[in-house]
Coordinates of C-alpha atoms in Angstrom, one line a residue:
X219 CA -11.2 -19.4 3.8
X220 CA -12.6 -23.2 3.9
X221 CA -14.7 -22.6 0.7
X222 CA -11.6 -21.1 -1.5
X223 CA -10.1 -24.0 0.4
X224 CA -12.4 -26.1 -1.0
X225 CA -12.2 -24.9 -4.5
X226 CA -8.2 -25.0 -4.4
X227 CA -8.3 -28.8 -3.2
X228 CA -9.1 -30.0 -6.5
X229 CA -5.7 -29.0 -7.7
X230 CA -4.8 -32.0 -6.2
X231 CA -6.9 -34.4 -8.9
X232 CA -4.9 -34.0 -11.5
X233 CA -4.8 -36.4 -14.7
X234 CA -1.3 -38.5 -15.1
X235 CA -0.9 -36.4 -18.3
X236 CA -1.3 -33.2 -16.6
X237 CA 1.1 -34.2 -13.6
X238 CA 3.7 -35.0 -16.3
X239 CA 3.4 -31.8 -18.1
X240 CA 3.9 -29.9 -14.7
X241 CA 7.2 -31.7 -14.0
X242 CA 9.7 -29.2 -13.6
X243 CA 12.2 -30.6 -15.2
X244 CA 10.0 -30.9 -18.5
X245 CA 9.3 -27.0 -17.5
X246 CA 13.1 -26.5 -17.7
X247 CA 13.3 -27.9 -20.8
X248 CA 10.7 -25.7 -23.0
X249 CA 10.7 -22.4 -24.8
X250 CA 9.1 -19.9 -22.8
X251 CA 6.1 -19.9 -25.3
X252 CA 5.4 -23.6 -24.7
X253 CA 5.7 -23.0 -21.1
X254 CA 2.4 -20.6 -21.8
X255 CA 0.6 -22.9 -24.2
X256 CA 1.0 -25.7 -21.2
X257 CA -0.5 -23.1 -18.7
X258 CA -3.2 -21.6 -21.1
X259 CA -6.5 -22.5 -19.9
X260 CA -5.6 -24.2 -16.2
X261 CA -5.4 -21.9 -13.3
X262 CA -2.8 -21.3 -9.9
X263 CA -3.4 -21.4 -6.3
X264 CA -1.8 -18.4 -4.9
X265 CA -1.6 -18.3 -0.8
X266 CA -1.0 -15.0 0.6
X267 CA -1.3 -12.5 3.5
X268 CA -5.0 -11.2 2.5
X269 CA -5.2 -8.2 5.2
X270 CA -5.3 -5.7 3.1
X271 CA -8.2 -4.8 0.7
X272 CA -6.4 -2.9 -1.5
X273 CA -3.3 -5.6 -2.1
X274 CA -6.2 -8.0 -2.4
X275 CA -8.2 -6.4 -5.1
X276 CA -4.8 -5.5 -7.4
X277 CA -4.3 -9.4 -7.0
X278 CA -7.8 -10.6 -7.4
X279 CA -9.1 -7.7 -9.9
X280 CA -6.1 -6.5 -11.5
X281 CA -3.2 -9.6 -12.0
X282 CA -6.3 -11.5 -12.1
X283 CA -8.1 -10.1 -14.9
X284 CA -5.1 -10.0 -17.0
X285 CA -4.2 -13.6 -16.4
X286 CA -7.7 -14.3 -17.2
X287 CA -7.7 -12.5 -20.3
X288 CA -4.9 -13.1 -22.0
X289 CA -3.7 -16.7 -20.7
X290 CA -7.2 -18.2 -19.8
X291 CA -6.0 -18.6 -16.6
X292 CA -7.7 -18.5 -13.7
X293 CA -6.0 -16.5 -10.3
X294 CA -7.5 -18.5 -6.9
X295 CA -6.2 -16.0 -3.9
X296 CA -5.9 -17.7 -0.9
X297 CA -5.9 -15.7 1.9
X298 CA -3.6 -16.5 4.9
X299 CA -3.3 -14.3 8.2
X300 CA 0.4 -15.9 9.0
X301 CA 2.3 -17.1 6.0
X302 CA 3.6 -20.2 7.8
X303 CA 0.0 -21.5 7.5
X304 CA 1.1 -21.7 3.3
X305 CA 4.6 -23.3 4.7
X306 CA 3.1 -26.0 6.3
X307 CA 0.8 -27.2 4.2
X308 CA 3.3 -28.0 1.7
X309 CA 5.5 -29.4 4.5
X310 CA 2.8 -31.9 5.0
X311 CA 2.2 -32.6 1.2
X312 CA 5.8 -33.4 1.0
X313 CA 6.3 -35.6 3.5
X314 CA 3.5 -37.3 2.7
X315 CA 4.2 -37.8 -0.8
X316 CA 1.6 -35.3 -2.5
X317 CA 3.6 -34.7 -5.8
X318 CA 0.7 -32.5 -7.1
X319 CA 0.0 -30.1 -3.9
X320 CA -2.5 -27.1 -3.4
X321 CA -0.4 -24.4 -3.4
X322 CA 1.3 -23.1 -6.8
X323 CA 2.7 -19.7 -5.1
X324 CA 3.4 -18.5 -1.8
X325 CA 4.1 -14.4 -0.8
X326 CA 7.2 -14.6 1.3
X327 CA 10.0 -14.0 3.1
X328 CA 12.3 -13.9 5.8
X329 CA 12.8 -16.8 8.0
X330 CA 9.6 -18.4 5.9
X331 CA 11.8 -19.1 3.1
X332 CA 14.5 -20.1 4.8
X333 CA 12.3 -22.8 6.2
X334 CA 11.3 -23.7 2.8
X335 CA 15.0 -23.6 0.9
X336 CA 16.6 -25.4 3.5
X337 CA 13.8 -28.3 3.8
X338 CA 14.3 -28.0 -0.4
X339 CA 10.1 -27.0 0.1
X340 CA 11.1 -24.6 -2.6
X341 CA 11.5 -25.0 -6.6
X342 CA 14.5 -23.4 -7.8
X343 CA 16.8 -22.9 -10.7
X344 CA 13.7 -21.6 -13.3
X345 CA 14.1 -17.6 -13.0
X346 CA 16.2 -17.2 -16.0
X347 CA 13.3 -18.9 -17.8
X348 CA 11.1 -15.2 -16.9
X349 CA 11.4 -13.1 -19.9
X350 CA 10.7 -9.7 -17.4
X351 CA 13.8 -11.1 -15.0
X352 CA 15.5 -8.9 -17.3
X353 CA 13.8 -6.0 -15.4
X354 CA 15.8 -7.0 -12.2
X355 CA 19.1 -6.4 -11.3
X356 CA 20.1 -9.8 -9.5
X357 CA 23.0 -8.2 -8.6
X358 CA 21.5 -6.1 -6.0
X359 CA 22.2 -7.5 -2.4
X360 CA 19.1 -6.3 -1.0
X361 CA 17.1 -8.3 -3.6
X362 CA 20.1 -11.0 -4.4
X363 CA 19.5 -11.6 0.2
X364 CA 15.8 -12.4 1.6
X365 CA 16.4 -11.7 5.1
X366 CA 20.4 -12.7 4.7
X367 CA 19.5 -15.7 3.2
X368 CA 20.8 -16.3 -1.0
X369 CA 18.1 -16.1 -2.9
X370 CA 20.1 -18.3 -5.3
X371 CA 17.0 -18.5 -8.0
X372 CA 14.9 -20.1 -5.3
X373 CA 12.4 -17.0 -5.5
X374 CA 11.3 -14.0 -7.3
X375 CA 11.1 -10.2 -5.9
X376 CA 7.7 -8.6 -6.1
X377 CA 8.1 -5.4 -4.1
X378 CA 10.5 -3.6 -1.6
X379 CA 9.4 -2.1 1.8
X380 CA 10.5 -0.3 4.8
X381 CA 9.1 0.2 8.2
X382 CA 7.6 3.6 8.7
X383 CA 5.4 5.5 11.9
X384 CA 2.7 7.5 11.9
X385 CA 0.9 10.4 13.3
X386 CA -1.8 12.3 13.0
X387 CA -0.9 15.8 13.1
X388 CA -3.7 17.3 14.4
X389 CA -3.5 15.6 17.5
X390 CA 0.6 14.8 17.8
X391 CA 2.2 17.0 16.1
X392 CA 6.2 16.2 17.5
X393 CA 5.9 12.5 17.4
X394 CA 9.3 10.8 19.0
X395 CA 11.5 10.3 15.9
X396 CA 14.2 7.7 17.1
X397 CA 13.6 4.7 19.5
X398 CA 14.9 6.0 23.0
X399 CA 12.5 9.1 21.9
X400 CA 9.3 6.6 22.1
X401 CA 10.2 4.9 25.1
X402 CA 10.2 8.2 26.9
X403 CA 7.0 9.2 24.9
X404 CA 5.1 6.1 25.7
X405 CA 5.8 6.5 29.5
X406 CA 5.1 10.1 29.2
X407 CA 2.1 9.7 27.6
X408 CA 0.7 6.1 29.5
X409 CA -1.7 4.4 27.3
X410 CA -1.2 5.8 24.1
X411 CA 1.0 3.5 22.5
X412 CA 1.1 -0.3 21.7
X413 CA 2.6 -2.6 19.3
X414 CA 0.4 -6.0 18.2
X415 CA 2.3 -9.5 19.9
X416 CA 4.5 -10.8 18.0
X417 CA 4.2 -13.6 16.2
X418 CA 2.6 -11.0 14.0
X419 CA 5.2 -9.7 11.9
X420 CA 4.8 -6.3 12.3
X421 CA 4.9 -6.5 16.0
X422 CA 7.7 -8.4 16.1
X423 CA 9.5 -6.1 13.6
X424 CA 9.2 -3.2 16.2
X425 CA 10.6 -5.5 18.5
X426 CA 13.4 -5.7 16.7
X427 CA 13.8 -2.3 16.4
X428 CA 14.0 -2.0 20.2
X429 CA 16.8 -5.4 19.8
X430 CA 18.7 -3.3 17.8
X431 CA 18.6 -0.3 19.4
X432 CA 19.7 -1.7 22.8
X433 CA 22.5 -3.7 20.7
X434 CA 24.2 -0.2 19.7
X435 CA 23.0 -0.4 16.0
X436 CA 22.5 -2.8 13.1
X437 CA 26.3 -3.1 12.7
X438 CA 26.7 -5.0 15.6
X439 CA 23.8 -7.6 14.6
X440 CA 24.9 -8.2 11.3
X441 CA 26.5 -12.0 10.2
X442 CA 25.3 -15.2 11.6
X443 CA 23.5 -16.0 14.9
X444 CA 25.7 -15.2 17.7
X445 CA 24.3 -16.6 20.9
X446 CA 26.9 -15.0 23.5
X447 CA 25.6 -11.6 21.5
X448 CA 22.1 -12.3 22.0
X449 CA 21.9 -13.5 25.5
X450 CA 23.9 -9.9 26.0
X451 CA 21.3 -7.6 24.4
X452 CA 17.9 -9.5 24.9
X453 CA 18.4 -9.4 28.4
X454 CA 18.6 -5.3 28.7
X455 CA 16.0 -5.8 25.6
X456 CA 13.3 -7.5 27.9
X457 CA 13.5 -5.6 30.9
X458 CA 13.1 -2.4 28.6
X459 CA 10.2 -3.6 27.2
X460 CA 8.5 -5.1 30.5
X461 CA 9.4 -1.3 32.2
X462 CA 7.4 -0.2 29.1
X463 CA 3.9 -2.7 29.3
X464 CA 2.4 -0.8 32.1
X465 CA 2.5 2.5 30.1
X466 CA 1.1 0.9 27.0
X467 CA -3.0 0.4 26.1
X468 CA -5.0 -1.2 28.6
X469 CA -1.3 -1.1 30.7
X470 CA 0.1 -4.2 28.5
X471 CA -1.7 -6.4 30.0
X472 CA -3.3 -7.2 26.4
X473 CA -1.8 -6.2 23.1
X474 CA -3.0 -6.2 19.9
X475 CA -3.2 -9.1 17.5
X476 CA -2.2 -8.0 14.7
X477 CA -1.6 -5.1 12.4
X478 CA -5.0 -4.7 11.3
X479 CA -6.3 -4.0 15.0
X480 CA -3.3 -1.6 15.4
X481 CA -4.6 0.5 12.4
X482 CA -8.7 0.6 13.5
X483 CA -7.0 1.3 16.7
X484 CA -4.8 4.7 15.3
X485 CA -8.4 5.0 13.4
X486 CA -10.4 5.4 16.3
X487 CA -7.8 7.1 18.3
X488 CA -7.2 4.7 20.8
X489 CA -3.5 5.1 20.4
X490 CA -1.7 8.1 19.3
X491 CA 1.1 6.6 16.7
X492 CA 0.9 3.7 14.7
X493 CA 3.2 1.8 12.2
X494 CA 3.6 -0.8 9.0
X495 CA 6.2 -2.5 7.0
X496 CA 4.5 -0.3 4.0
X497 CA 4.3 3.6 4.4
X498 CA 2.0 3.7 1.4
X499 CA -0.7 2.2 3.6
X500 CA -0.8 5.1 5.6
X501 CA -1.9 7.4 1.9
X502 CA -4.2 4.1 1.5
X503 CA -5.9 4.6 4.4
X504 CA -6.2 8.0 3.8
X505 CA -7.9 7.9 0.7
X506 CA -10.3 5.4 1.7
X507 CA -11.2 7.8 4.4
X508 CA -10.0 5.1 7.5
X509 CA -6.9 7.8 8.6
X510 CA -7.7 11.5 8.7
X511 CA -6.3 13.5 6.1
X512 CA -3.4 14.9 8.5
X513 CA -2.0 11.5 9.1
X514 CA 1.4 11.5 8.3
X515 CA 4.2 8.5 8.0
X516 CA 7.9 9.4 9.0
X517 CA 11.3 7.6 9.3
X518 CA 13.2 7.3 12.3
X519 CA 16.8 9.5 12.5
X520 CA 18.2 6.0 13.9
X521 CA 16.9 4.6 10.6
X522 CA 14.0 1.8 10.2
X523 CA 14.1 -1.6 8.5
X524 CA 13.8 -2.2 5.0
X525 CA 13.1 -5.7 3.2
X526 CA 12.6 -6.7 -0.1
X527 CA 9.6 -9.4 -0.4
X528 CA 8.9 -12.4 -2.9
X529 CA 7.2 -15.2 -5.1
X530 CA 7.8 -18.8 -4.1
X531 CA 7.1 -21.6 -6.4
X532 CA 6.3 -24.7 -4.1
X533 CA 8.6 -28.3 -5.5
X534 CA 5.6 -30.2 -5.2
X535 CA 3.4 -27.3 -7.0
X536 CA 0.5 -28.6 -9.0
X537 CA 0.3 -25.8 -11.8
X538 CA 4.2 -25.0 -11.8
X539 CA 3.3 -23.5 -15.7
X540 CA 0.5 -21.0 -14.5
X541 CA 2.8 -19.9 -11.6
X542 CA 5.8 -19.0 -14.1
X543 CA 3.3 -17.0 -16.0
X544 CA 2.0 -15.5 -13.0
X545 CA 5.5 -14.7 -11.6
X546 CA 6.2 -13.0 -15.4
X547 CA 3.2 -10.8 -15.1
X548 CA 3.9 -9.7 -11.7
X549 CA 7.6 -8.5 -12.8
X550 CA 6.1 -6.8 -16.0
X551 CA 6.8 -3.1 -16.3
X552 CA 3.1 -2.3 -16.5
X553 CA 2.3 -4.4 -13.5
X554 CA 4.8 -3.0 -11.5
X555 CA 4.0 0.7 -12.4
X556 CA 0.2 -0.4 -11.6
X557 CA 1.5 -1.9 -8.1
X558 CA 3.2 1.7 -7.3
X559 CA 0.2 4.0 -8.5
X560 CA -0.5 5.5 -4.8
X561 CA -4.4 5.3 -5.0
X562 CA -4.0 1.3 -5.8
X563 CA -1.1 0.2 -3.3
X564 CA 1.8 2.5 -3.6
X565 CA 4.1 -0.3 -3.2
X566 CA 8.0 0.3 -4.0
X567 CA 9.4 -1.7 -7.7
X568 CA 11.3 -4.1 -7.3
X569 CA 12.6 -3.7 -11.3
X570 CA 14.6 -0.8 -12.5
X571 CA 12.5 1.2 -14.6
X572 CA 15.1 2.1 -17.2
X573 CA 15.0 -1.3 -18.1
X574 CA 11.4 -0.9 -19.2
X575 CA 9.2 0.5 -22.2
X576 CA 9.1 4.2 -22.7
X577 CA 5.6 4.2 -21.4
X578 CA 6.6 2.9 -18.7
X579 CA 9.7 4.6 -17.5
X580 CA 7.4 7.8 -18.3
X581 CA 5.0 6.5 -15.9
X582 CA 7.1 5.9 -13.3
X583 CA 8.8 9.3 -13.6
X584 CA 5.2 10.4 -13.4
X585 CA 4.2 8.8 -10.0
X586 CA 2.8 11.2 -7.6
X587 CA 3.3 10.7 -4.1
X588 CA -0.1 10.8 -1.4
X589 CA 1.1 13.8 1.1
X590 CA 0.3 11.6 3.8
X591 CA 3.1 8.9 2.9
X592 CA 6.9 9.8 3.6
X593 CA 8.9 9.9 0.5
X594 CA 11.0 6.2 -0.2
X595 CA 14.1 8.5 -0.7
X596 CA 13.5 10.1 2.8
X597 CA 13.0 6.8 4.7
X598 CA 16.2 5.1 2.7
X599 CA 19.0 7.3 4.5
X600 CA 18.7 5.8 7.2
X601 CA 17.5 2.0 6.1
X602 CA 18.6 -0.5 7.9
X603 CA 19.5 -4.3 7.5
X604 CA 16.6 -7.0 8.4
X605 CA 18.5 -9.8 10.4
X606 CA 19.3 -12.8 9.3
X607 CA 16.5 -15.7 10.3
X608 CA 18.3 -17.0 13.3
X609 CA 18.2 -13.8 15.0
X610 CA 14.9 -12.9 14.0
X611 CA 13.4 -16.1 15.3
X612 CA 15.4 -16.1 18.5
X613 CA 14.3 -12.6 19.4
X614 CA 10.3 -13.3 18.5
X615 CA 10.8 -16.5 20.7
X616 CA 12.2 -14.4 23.4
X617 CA 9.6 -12.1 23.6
X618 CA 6.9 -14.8 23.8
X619 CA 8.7 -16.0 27.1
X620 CA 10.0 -13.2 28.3
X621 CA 7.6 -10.3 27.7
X622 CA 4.5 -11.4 26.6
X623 CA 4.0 -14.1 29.0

């Protein structure tokens, strides 16, 4: 991490001529082909959650290699274990007065870009410059809403996602299917089931699973904060989940620290079920032999969260050009369909295929699913609305005090 660090720092010294040409107004201004002849040869600083290998290499290998060879631009991953870290560094460029900053793209969402849209951390108003914007349909709330906060051209989508479980049927073969089902499994069945602490974001989006099941529903969480509301539910919410700690591994009185344990975890059969915000992990894992071939991924019948993620372009952003041209390549057809293939990532579109090539609709129709990983059609009956910011900050920062402490 400090050497790519390194390497990305000298973004910052940039000629006067370069900073002028990376001015996003002047950006606004040009055809979308001189937006590529300004980017052609430079390269973008892209900061990211890097724990999974396979995401990794179709950034690094794949995007890479095509930016490479076709824009002589050069891809530097930066790999973050909490996207925050990406958030405050530019917060600290900004308000110290770094017009050229280190980071030209941020994966994101959630209460992360609301930090950055409301602190105007985030450049806005260039999507309709993307020739592949086409591809989306704007118009879609899920993708139109990060996290029930307008997108409003501050961001582009890059793939959709919804929490899934997992067990291995070979050793649980009726895994507990809706939330009241778990609790009773997880006491029944002491030690065999943990979640990692939140602030990881998967831990904390199982939490809120719990949050919503004790608040009757999503329906009754949806709209702005509502503190009266939330004082109501988090209290039933934490003594649930501090009856539950002594059943978990090691009896709660450690939890994992992130996703990544959680997974070697289900891998070495600590624990019995595991989950992520990305079924296809589950076939991932699979194929690179880390799960057992009868791991399985399922829904929940009181339905799972869904989300769709993004591309943020910093306002201080040293190589704004490259990062336009990156965002373009990540919404083509052929990246997409790439992104989806299950033995690369498996990773839901966030375009409508019909909108694409031939070649690449007749890919996508082609897609064949790993057995292991539930089908998106199966898990989207029952999808269910992440929370807007304020809630989903107010219940992490209640579990810190409440449960994890």
């Amino acid at each position: 991490m400090l050497r790519m660090m390194a390497g990305v720092g000298g973004a910052l010294m940039l000629t006067a001529g370069l900073a002028q040409a990376q001015d996003g107004n002047a950006l606004l201004g040009m055809s979308w082909d001189e937006i590529v002849e300004t980017a052609r040869g430079g390269e973008v600083n892209v900061f990211m959650w890097g724990g999974a290998d396979n995401i990794n290499a179709y950034v690094s290998d794949y995007v890479g290699g095509l930016l490479e060879e076709d824009y002589d631009i050069a891809l530097n991953r930066v790999p973050l274990t909490d996207t925050a870290e990406a958030v405050n560094i530019v917060l600290g460029e900004v308000e110290a007065g770094a017009a050229a900053g280190a980071v030209d793209m941020i994966w994101i969402n959630g209460e992360n870009f609301r930090t950055m849209k409301q602190a105007d951390l985030a450049w806005c108003g260039y999507v309709d410059k993307l020739p592949n914007a086409a591809l989306v349909n704007f118009d879609n709330p899920a993708i139109a809403n990060d996290f029930g906060t307008p997108v409003d051209g501050c961001e582009v989508p890059w793939s959709r996602v919804q929490f899934a479980f997992a067990h291995d049927t070979a050793r649980t073969p009726e895994p507990p299917r809706a939330i009241p089902e778990l609790l009773a499994w997880a006491a029944a069945n002491p030690g065999r089931f943990t979640y990692p602490a939140p602030p990881d974001f998967t831990g904390a989006a199982f939490v809120r699973h719990v949050f919503t099941h004790v608040a009757g529903g999503a329906d009754a969480l949806v709209g702005p904060f509502d503190q009266a509301k939330f004082d109501e539910v988090a209290e039933r919410t934490w003594d649930i989940l501090n009856e539950l700690e002594p059943h978990l591994w090691r009896e709660g009185r450690t939890y994992p620290t992130s996703i990544t344990q959680l997974q070697q975890m289900f891998a070495n059969q600590e624990v019995d079920l595991f989950f992520t915000y990305d079924p296809a992990e589950v076939g991932t894992a699979v194929v690179n032999g880390i799960f057992p071939e009868t791991a399985r991924s399922y829904g929940l019948s009181d339905g799972t969260l869904a989300n769709t993620n993004y591309m943020v372009i910093p306002v201080n952003a040293a190589n704004k050009a490259a990062a336009l041209v990156l965002q373009n390549l990540l919404l083509s057809g052929e990246a997409q369909l790439e992104k989806a293939q299950p033995e690369i990532w498996g990773a839901a579109t966030v375009i409508e295929p019909d909108r694409a090539s031939e070649k690449v609709q007749a890919g996508f129709a082609a897609l064949e699913r790993h057995p292991s990983v539930v089908s998106i059609e199966e898990l989207g009956q029952a999808a269910l609305p992440e929370l807007q910011a304020d809630w989903t900050s107010a219940i992490e920062d209640g579990w810190i005090a409440n449960v994890g402490n």
